[in-house]
Amino acid sequence: MRVMRRLFWRLFAAFWIATVFVLFAFAWIATSNFETEKIPGLDVTRLQAAMDDLLARTARGLRHDGEEAARQWLRTAADFGPITVYVFSDDGTEMLRRTPPDSVRSAMASVFASQLPQYDSVPTTLGSERLRARPVITRDGHRYAEVAVLEGNFASRLLSRRPGWFWSNIGIAMMVSALFALLLAWYVTAPLQRIRASTRRFAEGDLDARVGALRFGRSAEIVALAAEFDSMAERIKALVDSHRRLVRDVSHELRSPLARQRVALELARGGDTRQINASLDRIECESDRLEAMLSQTLQLSRLETATGAANDHIALDSLLEDVITNADYEGALRGRKVMLAECERVALTGSQEDLHSAFENVVRNALAYTSDGSTVGVRLTRDGDEARIAVRDHGPGVPDAELAHIFEPFYRTDNARTRTSGGTGLGLAIARRAIERHGGSIVASNHAAGGLDVTIRLPLDRAMRTETVSRS
């Protein structure tokens, strides 16, 4: 929580300082343009025009309202902006008794030294970019010199001698920017705080912790981050559950044959010759079962951890023919047949050993659950850039809710596909991992006419050619 608070205030400070910097940058640009930009159609800058306006207003005050009114006007003008107006009488006395800089006194002397105009003539203006001066003669004949000057350097003129409304507007803008910075910082940190809380809960063991739908801070990046976290959490939870189930199933699968071996051993110790032979046969059978289970477990582990890709040139039609020949021979005792109903000559590059094991496990699984006297049909076709292998049995099928689980290690359905079939629940898991290593997919579905239909898809090499051969 403290970390998120620090992040919130860091974001707020960054946004607010950036906004304030922009405000002062605009003030800087406006000040620079005011001092250097010329008015279209006139040969004076906006600064010079402002100076001339102040001098004209001061002159009108002197002529029409008198010296006291002009003095009051000068006190007001002295607090308005960076321009200062000085008024000198003919004896060199400044009207407000101020001490002007040397440049102003020099301009005043130049004004009095020049030929002063008559009262009713057009006044002249002397000056430069930052200083303007003009003479004034009142109705009663008094002579004055007005000087307007832009004092201080650029930074001081930007920050000081500003009118009150300027700083009021700056203050209001800073308050508004602070509110927007607070809202923006909250907009960024609120969803991050929620993601962090979900991460902490997940790290503490709550595998059901999710971010869920965000109501505030729904930027595309934050929403994507929350979705990625939820997806990651879902995958990790599935992986942990799978490992827990694997440990439980392995323990159960090993316990049963070991328990039967122990019983057979006890019977052999106290039985006659016949009983001893039967017990030894039972021990041998369970040992073979354990050996097969451990062998399949090691094979699955190898497939799970293997990283290198094999480069065997594989003719899928020949590979399937070999698998089907062996399976058909094994099923003859119960009147079960395996037939390659359709075959296209398809070749690809991969691991022949892994694909042989995958096809063998799928075909043997179908042979184990098909009805006596029925035929397991196998088809090899090309579908675009993929090879499609379909294996269909005529057994009881699988409940729809369990179709996605039969490819998990040690998973067996509760009804037809039970332990009595002799399987360990690893064959289809090995097949799926081998197919996925080749970039393919394997899915199972219940056929409309009954039985289970397993479909395998494998991507083909572009250079490989196929030839269709019908089999009946």
CSV table of C-alpha atoms in Angstrom, one decimal:
chain,number,residue,atom,x,y,z
A,1,MET,CA,0.0,0.0,0.0
A,2,ARG,CA,2.8,2.4,0.8
A,3,VAL,CA,4.5,1.7,-2.5
A,4,MET,CA,1.3,2.5,-4.4
A,5,ARG,CA,0.9,5.8,-2.4
A,6,ARG,CA,4.4,6.8,-3.4
A,7,LEU,CA,3.6,6.0,-7.0
A,8,PHE,CA,0.4,8.0,-6.7
A,9,TRP,CA,2.2,11.1,-5.4
A,10,ARG,CA,5.0,10.7,-7.9
A,11,LEU,CA,2.6,10.6,-10.7
A,12,PHE,CA,0.7,13.6,-9.3
A,13,ALA,CA,3.9,15.6,-8.9
A,14,ALA,CA,5.0,14.7,-12.4
A,15,PHE,CA,1.7,15.6,-14.1
A,16,TRP,CA,1.3,18.8,-12.0
A,17,ILE,CA,4.8,20.1,-12.5
A,18,ALA,CA,4.6,19.4,-16.2
A,19,THR,CA,1.3,21.4,-16.4
A,20,VAL,CA,2.8,24.3,-14.4
A,21,PHE,CA,5.8,24.3,-16.6
A,22,VAL,CA,3.5,24.6,-19.7
A,23,LEU,CA,1.7,27.5,-18.0
A,24,PHE,CA,4.9,29.4,-17.5
A,25,ALA,CA,6.1,28.5,-21.0
A,26,PHE,CA,3.0,30.1,-22.4
A,27,ALA,CA,3.6,33.1,-20.2
A,28,TRP,CA,7.2,33.3,-21.5
A,29,ILE,CA,6.1,33.0,-25.1
A,30,ALA,CA,3.4,35.7,-24.6
A,31,THR,CA,5.9,38.0,-22.9
A,32,SER,CA,8.4,37.5,-25.7
A,33,ASN,CA,5.9,38.1,-28.4
A,34,PHE,CA,4.6,41.2,-26.6
A,35,GLU,CA,8.1,42.8,-26.6
A,36,THR,CA,9.3,41.8,-30.1
A,37,GLU,CA,6.2,41.2,-32.3
A,38,LYS,CA,5.3,44.2,-34.6
A,39,ILE,CA,1.8,45.2,-35.1
A,40,PRO,CA,0.7,44.5,-38.7
A,41,GLY,CA,0.7,47.7,-40.8
A,42,LEU,CA,2.6,49.7,-38.2
A,43,ASP,CA,6.3,50.0,-37.7
A,44,VAL,CA,6.1,49.6,-33.9
A,45,THR,CA,6.0,46.5,-31.6
A,46,ARG,CA,3.2,45.8,-29.3
A,47,LEU,CA,5.5,46.9,-26.4
A,48,GLN,CA,6.2,50.2,-28.1
A,49,ALA,CA,2.5,50.7,-28.8
A,50,ALA,CA,1.7,50.0,-25.1
A,51,MET,CA,4.3,52.6,-24.1
A,52,ASP,CA,2.9,55.2,-26.5
A,53,ASP,CA,-0.6,54.6,-25.1
A,54,LEU,CA,0.6,55.1,-21.5
A,55,LEU,CA,2.4,58.3,-22.5
A,56,ALA,CA,-0.7,59.6,-24.3
A,57,ARG,CA,-2.9,58.9,-21.4
A,58,THR,CA,-0.5,60.6,-19.0
A,59,ALA,CA,-0.3,63.6,-21.3
A,60,ARG,CA,-4.1,63.9,-21.5
A,61,GLY,CA,-4.2,63.8,-17.7
A,62,LEU,CA,-1.7,66.6,-17.4
A,63,ARG,CA,-3.4,68.8,-19.9
A,64,HIS,CA,-7.0,68.3,-18.9
A,65,ASP,CA,-7.0,67.3,-15.2
A,66,GLY,CA,-3.8,68.9,-13.9
A,67,GLU,CA,-0.7,67.8,-12.2
A,68,GLU,CA,-2.4,66.2,-9.1
A,69,ALA,CA,-4.6,63.9,-11.3
A,70,ALA,CA,-1.6,63.0,-13.4
A,71,ARG,CA,0.3,62.1,-10.2
A,72,GLN,CA,-2.6,59.9,-9.1
A,73,TRP,CA,-2.6,58.2,-12.5
A,74,LEU,CA,1.2,57.6,-12.3
A,75,ARG,CA,0.8,55.8,-8.9
A,76,THR,CA,-1.7,53.5,-10.5
A,77,ALA,CA,0.4,52.9,-13.6
A,78,ALA,CA,3.5,52.2,-11.5
A,79,ASP,CA,1.8,48.9,-10.3
A,80,PHE,CA,0.7,47.9,-13.8
A,81,GLY,CA,3.0,45.6,-15.6
A,82,PRO,CA,6.7,45.9,-16.3
A,83,ILE,CA,6.4,49.4,-18.0
A,84,THR,CA,7.2,52.4,-15.8
A,85,VAL,CA,6.2,55.9,-16.7
A,86,TYR,CA,8.3,58.9,-15.4
A,87,VAL,CA,7.2,62.5,-15.7
A,88,PHE,CA,9.7,65.3,-15.3
A,89,SER,CA,9.1,69.0,-14.9
A,90,ASP,CA,11.4,71.5,-16.7
A,91,ASP,CA,13.7,71.7,-13.7
A,92,GLY,CA,14.4,68.0,-13.9
A,93,THR,CA,12.2,67.0,-10.9
A,94,GLU,CA,10.4,63.7,-11.2
A,95,MET,CA,6.7,64.0,-10.4
A,96,LEU,CA,6.6,61.1,-7.8
A,97,ARG,CA,10.1,61.9,-6.5
A,98,ARG,CA,11.5,58.6,-7.8
A,99,THR,CA,15.1,58.0,-8.7
A,100,PRO,CA,15.1,57.0,-12.4
A,101,PRO,CA,17.9,55.1,-14.0
A,102,ASP,CA,20.5,56.9,-16.1
A,103,SER,CA,18.9,55.9,-19.4
A,104,VAL,CA,15.7,57.6,-18.3
A,105,ARG,CA,17.5,60.8,-17.3
A,106,SER,CA,19.4,60.8,-20.6
A,107,ALA,CA,16.1,60.5,-22.5
A,108,MET,CA,14.6,63.3,-20.4
A,109,ALA,CA,17.5,65.6,-21.2
A,110,SER,CA,17.1,64.8,-24.9
A,111,VAL,CA,13.4,65.7,-24.8
A,112,PHE,CA,14.1,69.1,-23.1
A,113,ALA,CA,17.1,69.7,-25.4
A,114,SER,CA,14.9,69.2,-28.5
A,115,GLN,CA,12.7,71.9,-30.0
A,116,LEU,CA,9.5,71.5,-27.9
A,117,PRO,CA,6.3,71.8,-29.9
A,118,GLN,CA,3.6,74.3,-29.2
A,119,TYR,CA,0.6,73.2,-27.2
A,120,ASP,CA,-1.7,72.7,-30.2
A,121,SER,CA,0.9,70.9,-32.4
A,122,VAL,CA,1.4,67.2,-32.8
A,123,PRO,CA,3.7,65.8,-30.1
A,124,THR,CA,6.9,63.9,-31.1
A,125,THR,CA,8.1,60.6,-29.6
A,126,LEU,CA,11.7,59.7,-29.1
A,127,GLY,CA,12.7,56.2,-28.2
A,128,SER,CA,14.0,52.8,-28.9
A,129,GLU,CA,12.7,49.2,-28.5
A,130,ARG,CA,12.5,49.4,-24.6
A,131,LEU,CA,12.2,53.2,-24.0
A,132,ARG,CA,9.9,55.8,-25.3
A,133,ALA,CA,9.9,59.6,-24.5
A,134,ARG,CA,7.8,62.6,-25.5
A,135,PRO,CA,7.4,66.3,-24.5
A,136,VAL,CA,4.2,67.7,-23.1
A,137,ILE,CA,3.1,71.4,-22.8
A,138,THR,CA,0.0,72.2,-20.9
A,139,ARG,CA,-2.4,75.0,-21.6
A,140,ASP,CA,-0.8,77.3,-19.0
A,141,GLY,CA,2.6,76.8,-20.7
A,142,HIS,CA,4.2,74.4,-18.3
A,143,ARG,CA,6.7,72.0,-19.9
A,144,TYR,CA,7.1,68.3,-19.0
A,145,ALA,CA,9.0,65.3,-20.4
A,146,GLU,CA,7.4,61.9,-20.2
A,147,VAL,CA,9.5,58.7,-20.4
A,148,ALA,CA,8.2,55.2,-20.5
A,149,VAL,CA,10.8,52.4,-20.0
A,150,LEU,CA,10.7,48.6,-19.8
A,151,GLU,CA,12.8,47.8,-16.7
A,152,GLY,CA,14.5,44.6,-15.5
A,153,ASN,CA,15.7,41.5,-17.3
A,154,PHE,CA,13.5,39.1,-19.1
A,155,ALA,CA,13.0,36.7,-16.2
A,156,SER,CA,12.2,39.5,-13.7
A,157,ARG,CA,9.7,40.9,-16.2
A,158,LEU,CA,8.1,37.5,-16.5
A,159,LEU,CA,7.8,36.9,-12.8
A,160,SER,CA,7.6,40.4,-11.2
A,161,ARG,CA,5.7,43.6,-11.8
A,162,ARG,CA,2.8,41.6,-13.0
A,163,PRO,CA,-0.8,42.9,-12.5
A,164,GLY,CA,-2.9,41.2,-9.9
A,165,TRP,CA,-5.2,39.6,-12.4
A,166,PHE,CA,-2.2,37.8,-14.0
A,167,TRP,CA,-1.3,36.0,-10.8
A,168,SER,CA,-5.0,35.3,-10.0
A,169,ASN,CA,-5.4,33.6,-13.4
A,170,ILE,CA,-2.1,31.7,-12.9
A,171,GLY,CA,-3.3,30.5,-9.4
A,172,ILE,CA,-6.7,29.4,-10.8
A,173,ALA,CA,-4.9,27.5,-13.6
A,174,MET,CA,-2.6,25.8,-11.2
A,175,MET,CA,-5.5,24.7,-8.9
A,176,VAL,CA,-7.4,23.3,-11.9
A,177,SER,CA,-4.2,21.5,-13.2
A,178,ALA,CA,-3.7,20.1,-9.7
A,179,LEU,CA,-7.2,18.6,-9.7
A,180,PHE,CA,-6.7,17.1,-13.2
A,181,ALA,CA,-3.3,15.8,-12.0
A,182,LEU,CA,-4.9,14.1,-9.0
A,183,LEU,CA,-7.6,12.6,-11.2
A,184,LEU,CA,-5.0,11.3,-13.7
A,185,ALA,CA,-2.8,9.9,-11.0
A,186,TRP,CA,-5.8,8.1,-9.5
A,187,TYR,CA,-6.8,6.9,-12.9
A,188,VAL,CA,-3.4,5.2,-13.4
A,189,THR,CA,-2.8,3.9,-9.9
A,190,ALA,CA,-6.3,2.6,-9.0
A,191,PRO,CA,-6.3,-0.3,-11.4
A,192,LEU,CA,-2.6,-1.0,-10.7
A,193,GLN,CA,-3.5,-1.2,-7.0
A,194,ARG,CA,-6.2,-3.7,-7.8
A,195,ILE,CA,-3.9,-5.8,-9.9
A,196,ARG,CA,-1.2,-5.6,-7.2
A,197,ALA,CA,-3.7,-6.8,-4.6
A,198,SER,CA,-4.8,-9.7,-6.8
A,199,THR,CA,-1.1,-10.6,-7.4
A,200,ARG,CA,-0.4,-10.6,-3.6
A,201,ARG,CA,-3.4,-12.8,-2.9
A,202,PHE,CA,-2.3,-15.2,-5.6
A,203,ALA,CA,1.2,-15.3,-4.3
A,204,GLU,CA,-0.1,-16.1,-0.8
A,205,GLY,CA,-1.8,-19.2,-2.2
A,206,ASP,CA,-5.3,-18.0,-3.2
A,207,LEU,CA,-5.3,-19.5,-6.7
A,208,ASP,CA,-8.8,-18.1,-7.4
A,209,ALA,CA,-7.6,-14.5,-7.1
A,210,ARG,CA,-8.5,-12.5,-10.2
A,211,VAL,CA,-8.6,-8.9,-11.2
A,212,GLY,CA,-11.9,-9.1,-13.0
A,213,ALA,CA,-13.6,-6.2,-14.8
A,214,LEU,CA,-12.2,-2.8,-14.1
A,215,ARG,CA,-14.7,0.0,-13.4
A,216,PHE,CA,-12.1,2.8,-13.3
A,217,GLY,CA,-8.8,3.3,-15.2
A,218,ARG,CA,-10.0,1.3,-18.2
A,219,SER,CA,-7.2,2.3,-20.6
A,220,ALA,CA,-6.5,-0.3,-23.3
A,221,GLU,CA,-3.0,-1.0,-21.8
A,222,ILE,CA,-4.3,-1.5,-18.2
A,223,VAL,CA,-7.2,-3.7,-19.4
A,224,ALA,CA,-4.8,-5.8,-21.4
A,225,LEU,CA,-2.5,-6.1,-18.3
A,226,ALA,CA,-5.4,-7.2,-16.1
A,227,ALA,CA,-6.6,-9.7,-18.8
A,228,GLU,CA,-3.1,-11.1,-19.1
A,229,PHE,CA,-2.8,-11.5,-15.3
A,230,ASP,CA,-6.2,-13.3,-15.1
A,231,SER,CA,-5.2,-15.6,-18.0
A,232,MET,CA,-1.8,-16.3,-16.4
A,233,ALA,CA,-3.5,-17.0,-13.0
A,234,GLU,CA,-6.0,-19.4,-14.8
A,235,ARG,CA,-3.2,-21.3,-16.5
A,236,ILE,CA,-1.1,-21.6,-13.3
A,237,LYS,CA,-4.2,-22.8,-11.4
A,238,ALA,CA,-4.9,-25.4,-14.0
A,239,LEU,CA,-1.2,-26.5,-14.0
A,240,VAL,CA,-1.1,-26.7,-10.2
A,241,ASP,CA,-4.4,-28.6,-10.1
A,242,SER,CA,-3.1,-30.9,-12.8
A,243,HIS,CA,0.1,-31.6,-10.8
A,244,ARG,CA,-1.9,-32.2,-7.7
A,245,ARG,CA,-4.1,-34.6,-9.5
A,246,LEU,CA,-1.1,-36.3,-11.1
A,247,VAL,CA,0.6,-36.9,-7.7
A,248,ARG,CA,-2.7,-38.2,-6.4
A,249,ASP,CA,-3.3,-40.5,-9.4
A,250,VAL,CA,0.3,-41.8,-9.4
A,251,SER,CA,0.0,-42.6,-5.7
A,252,HIS,CA,-3.3,-44.4,-6.3
A,253,GLU,CA,-2.1,-46.2,-9.4
A,254,LEU,CA,1.1,-47.4,-7.7
A,255,ARG,CA,-0.7,-48.4,-4.5
A,256,SER,CA,-3.1,-50.8,-6.1
A,257,PRO,CA,-0.6,-53.1,-7.9
A,258,LEU,CA,1.8,-53.0,-4.9
A,259,ALA,CA,-1.0,-54.0,-2.6
A,260,ARG,CA,-2.0,-56.9,-4.9
A,261,GLN,CA,1.7,-58.0,-5.1
A,262,ARG,CA,1.9,-58.0,-1.3
A,263,VAL,CA,-1.2,-60.1,-1.0
A,264,ALA,CA,0.1,-62.5,-3.6
A,265,LEU,CA,3.4,-62.7,-1.8
A,266,GLU,CA,1.6,-63.6,1.5
A,267,LEU,CA,-0.4,-66.3,-0.3
A,268,ALA,CA,2.7,-67.7,-1.8
A,269,ARG,CA,4.5,-68.1,1.5
A,270,GLY,CA,1.8,-70.2,3.1
A,271,GLY,CA,0.2,-72.0,0.1
A,272,ASP,CA,0.8,-75.2,-1.8
A,273,THR,CA,2.6,-75.5,-5.1
A,274,ARG,CA,-0.5,-74.6,-7.1
A,275,GLN,CA,-1.2,-71.5,-4.9
A,276,ILE,CA,2.5,-70.5,-5.1
A,277,ASN,CA,2.5,-70.7,-9.0
A,278,ALA,CA,-0.8,-68.6,-9.1
A,279,SER,CA,0.7,-66.0,-6.7
A,280,LEU,CA,3.9,-65.8,-8.7
A,281,ASP,CA,1.9,-65.3,-11.9
A,282,ARG,CA,0.0,-62.6,-10.2
A,283,ILE,CA,3.2,-60.9,-9.0
A,284,GLU,CA,4.6,-61.1,-12.5
A,285,CYS,CA,1.4,-59.6,-14.0
A,286,GLU,CA,1.4,-56.7,-11.5
A,287,SER,CA,5.2,-56.2,-12.1
A,288,ASP,CA,4.6,-55.9,-15.8
A,289,ARG,CA,1.8,-53.5,-15.2
A,290,LEU,CA,4.0,-51.3,-12.9
A,291,GLU,CA,6.8,-51.5,-15.5
A,292,ALA,CA,4.4,-50.4,-18.3
A,293,MET,CA,3.1,-47.6,-16.1
A,294,LEU,CA,6.6,-46.3,-15.2
A,295,SER,CA,7.7,-46.6,-18.8
A,296,GLN,CA,4.7,-44.5,-20.0
A,297,THR,CA,5.2,-42.0,-17.2
A,298,LEU,CA,8.9,-41.6,-18.2
A,299,GLN,CA,7.8,-41.2,-21.8
A,300,LEU,CA,5.3,-38.5,-20.9
A,301,SER,CA,7.9,-36.7,-18.8
A,302,ARG,CA,10.3,-36.8,-21.8
A,303,LEU,CA,7.8,-35.4,-24.1
A,304,GLU,CA,6.9,-32.6,-21.5
A,305,THR,CA,10.5,-31.6,-21.1
A,306,ALA,CA,11.9,-32.2,-24.6
A,307,THR,CA,13.1,-29.0,-26.5
A,308,GLY,CA,14.9,-30.2,-29.6
A,309,ALA,CA,13.0,-30.9,-32.8
A,310,ALA,CA,13.5,-34.2,-34.7
A,311,ASN,CA,14.1,-34.1,-38.4
A,312,ASP,CA,13.0,-37.6,-39.5
A,313,HIS,CA,11.4,-38.0,-42.9
A,314,ILE,CA,8.1,-39.7,-42.0
A,315,ALA,CA,5.6,-41.3,-44.4
A,316,LEU,CA,2.4,-41.2,-42.4
A,317,ASP,CA,0.7,-43.8,-44.5
A,318,SER,CA,3.4,-46.4,-43.9
A,319,LEU,CA,3.6,-45.5,-40.3
A,320,LEU,CA,-0.2,-46.0,-39.8
A,321,GLU,CA,-0.1,-49.2,-41.8
A,322,ASP,CA,2.5,-50.6,-39.3
A,323,VAL,CA,0.4,-49.5,-36.3
A,324,ILE,CA,-2.8,-50.9,-37.7
A,325,THR,CA,-1.3,-54.3,-38.6
A,326,ASN,CA,-0.1,-54.8,-35.1
A,327,ALA,CA,-3.3,-53.7,-33.5
A,328,ASP,CA,-5.5,-55.8,-35.9
A,329,TYR,CA,-3.5,-58.9,-34.9
A,330,GLU,CA,-4.0,-58.2,-31.2
A,331,GLY,CA,-7.8,-57.7,-31.6
A,332,ALA,CA,-8.3,-60.9,-33.5
A,333,LEU,CA,-8.8,-62.9,-30.3
A,334,ARG,CA,-12.0,-61.0,-29.5
A,335,GLY,CA,-13.2,-60.5,-33.1
A,336,ARG,CA,-12.2,-56.9,-33.2
A,337,LYS,CA,-10.6,-55.5,-36.4
A,338,VAL,CA,-8.7,-52.4,-37.3
A,339,MET,CA,-9.0,-51.2,-40.9
A,340,LEU,CA,-7.4,-48.3,-42.8
A,341,ALA,CA,-10.5,-47.2,-44.7
A,342,GLU,CA,-9.0,-44.3,-46.6
A,343,CYS,CA,-5.4,-43.3,-47.1
A,344,GLU,CA,-3.5,-40.5,-48.9
A,345,ARG,CA,0.2,-40.8,-49.2
A,346,VAL,CA,1.3,-38.0,-46.9
A,347,ALA,CA,4.8,-37.2,-45.6
A,348,LEU,CA,6.2,-34.7,-43.1
A,349,THR,CA,9.3,-34.0,-41.0
A,350,GLY,CA,9.4,-34.8,-37.3
A,351,SER,CA,10.0,-37.6,-34.8
A,352,GLN,CA,9.0,-40.9,-36.1
A,353,GLU,CA,9.2,-42.5,-32.7
A,354,ASP,CA,6.9,-40.0,-31.1
A,355,LEU,CA,4.3,-40.1,-33.8
A,356,HIS,CA,4.4,-43.9,-33.9
A,357,SER,CA,3.7,-43.9,-30.1
A,358,ALA,CA,0.9,-41.3,-30.5
A,359,PHE,CA,-0.9,-43.3,-33.3
A,360,GLU,CA,-0.4,-46.5,-31.5
A,361,ASN,CA,-1.9,-45.2,-28.2
A,362,VAL,CA,-4.9,-43.7,-30.0
A,363,VAL,CA,-5.6,-46.9,-32.1
A,364,ARG,CA,-5.0,-49.2,-29.1
A,365,ASN,CA,-7.4,-47.1,-27.0
A,366,ALA,CA,-10.1,-47.4,-29.7
A,367,LEU,CA,-9.4,-51.2,-30.0
A,368,ALA,CA,-9.8,-51.6,-26.2
A,369,TYR,CA,-13.2,-50.0,-26.1
A,370,THR,CA,-14.8,-50.9,-29.4
A,371,SER,CA,-17.5,-53.7,-29.2
A,372,ASP,CA,-16.6,-57.3,-29.9
A,373,GLY,CA,-17.1,-58.1,-33.6
A,374,SER,CA,-16.8,-54.5,-34.6
A,375,THR,CA,-14.2,-52.6,-36.7
A,376,VAL,CA,-12.1,-49.6,-35.7
A,377,GLY,CA,-11.9,-47.3,-38.8
A,378,VAL,CA,-8.9,-45.2,-39.5
A,379,ARG,CA,-8.7,-42.6,-42.2
A,380,LEU,CA,-5.7,-40.5,-43.4
A,381,THR,CA,-6.5,-37.5,-45.6
A,382,ARG,CA,-5.1,-34.2,-46.5
A,383,ASP,CA,-7.0,-31.1,-45.6
A,384,GLY,CA,-5.3,-28.1,-47.1
A,385,ASP,CA,-1.8,-27.8,-45.5
A,386,GLU,CA,-2.7,-30.3,-42.8
A,387,ALA,CA,-2.8,-34.1,-42.5
A,388,ARG,CA,-6.0,-35.3,-40.9
A,389,ILE,CA,-6.1,-38.7,-39.1
A,390,ALA,CA,-9.5,-39.9,-37.9
A,391,VAL,CA,-9.9,-42.9,-35.6
A,392,ARG,CA,-13.4,-44.2,-34.8
A,393,ASP,CA,-14.4,-47.0,-32.5
A,394,HIS,CA,-17.9,-48.5,-31.9
A,395,GLY,CA,-17.8,-48.5,-28.1
A,396,PRO,CA,-19.9,-46.7,-25.5
A,397,GLY,CA,-18.3,-43.3,-26.1
A,398,VAL,CA,-17.4,-40.7,-23.4
A,399,PRO,CA,-19.7,-38.3,-21.5
A,400,ASP,CA,-19.6,-34.9,-23.2
A,401,ALA,CA,-18.4,-33.2,-20.0
A,402,GLU,CA,-15.3,-35.5,-19.9
A,403,LEU,CA,-14.2,-35.3,-23.6
A,404,ALA,CA,-11.7,-32.6,-22.9
A,405,HIS,CA,-10.2,-34.5,-19.9
A,406,ILE,CA,-9.5,-37.9,-21.4
A,407,PHE,CA,-6.1,-36.5,-22.7
A,408,GLU,CA,-5.0,-35.7,-19.2
A,409,PRO,CA,-2.5,-38.0,-17.4
A,410,PHE,CA,-4.2,-40.9,-15.4
A,411,TYR,CA,-7.7,-39.7,-16.3
A,412,ARG,CA,-10.3,-42.4,-16.9
A,413,THR,CA,-14.0,-42.0,-17.1
A,414,ASP,CA,-16.1,-43.5,-14.3
A,415,ASN,CA,-18.4,-45.7,-16.4
A,416,ALA,CA,-17.3,-47.6,-19.5
A,417,ARG,CA,-13.6,-46.7,-19.5
A,418,THR,CA,-12.7,-48.2,-16.1
A,419,ARG,CA,-9.6,-49.9,-14.7
A,420,THR,CA,-10.8,-53.3,-15.9
A,421,SER,CA,-9.9,-52.3,-19.4
A,422,GLY,CA,-6.2,-52.6,-18.4
A,423,GLY,CA,-5.3,-49.0,-19.3
A,424,THR,CA,-3.2,-46.7,-17.1
A,425,GLY,CA,-4.7,-43.4,-18.3
A,426,LEU,CA,-1.4,-42.3,-19.9
A,427,GLY,CA,-1.7,-43.3,-23.5
A,428,LEU,CA,-3.9,-40.4,-24.7
A,429,ALA,CA,-1.9,-38.0,-22.7
A,430,ILE,CA,1.3,-39.2,-24.4
A,431,ALA,CA,-0.5,-38.9,-27.8
A,432,ARG,CA,-1.6,-35.4,-27.2
A,433,ARG,CA,1.9,-34.2,-26.1
A,434,ALA,CA,3.5,-35.9,-29.1
A,435,ILE,CA,1.0,-34.3,-31.5
A,436,GLU,CA,1.4,-30.9,-29.9
A,437,ARG,CA,5.2,-31.1,-30.2
A,438,HIS,CA,4.7,-31.4,-34.0
A,439,GLY,CA,2.5,-28.3,-34.0
A,440,GLY,CA,-0.7,-30.3,-34.3
A,441,SER,CA,-3.9,-30.9,-32.4
A,442,ILE,CA,-5.9,-33.8,-31.2
A,443,VAL,CA,-9.6,-33.7,-30.2
A,444,ALA,CA,-12.2,-36.3,-29.3
A,445,SER,CA,-16.0,-36.2,-30.0
A,446,ASN,CA,-18.9,-38.7,-29.8
A,447,HIS,CA,-20.0,-40.0,-33.1
A,448,ALA,CA,-23.7,-39.5,-34.0
A,449,ALA,CA,-24.0,-43.2,-34.7
A,450,GLY,CA,-22.2,-44.2,-31.4
A,451,GLY,CA,-18.6,-44.6,-30.4
A,452,LEU,CA,-15.8,-42.2,-30.0
A,453,ASP,CA,-14.2,-40.3,-32.9
A,454,VAL,CA,-10.6,-39.0,-32.3
A,455,THR,CA,-9.3,-36.5,-34.9
A,456,ILE,CA,-5.6,-35.6,-35.2
A,457,ARG,CA,-4.3,-32.7,-37.3
A,458,LEU,CA,-0.7,-32.3,-38.3
A,459,PRO,CA,0.8,-29.4,-40.3
A,460,LEU,CA,2.6,-30.6,-43.5
A,461,ASP,CA,5.8,-29.4,-45.0
A,462,ARG,CA,5.2,-27.2,-48.1
A,463,ALA,CA,7.6,-29.3,-50.3
A,464,MET,CA,5.8,-32.6,-49.6
A,465,ARG,CA,3.5,-34.0,-52.2
A,466,THR,CA,0.5,-36.4,-51.6
A,467,GLU,CA,-1.1,-39.1,-53.7
A,468,THR,CA,-4.6,-40.4,-53.0
A,469,VAL,CA,-5.1,-44.2,-52.7
A,470,SER,CA,-8.5,-45.6,-51.8
A,471,ARG,CA,-8.6,-48.5,-49.4
A,472,SER,CA,-11.6,-50.7,-48.7
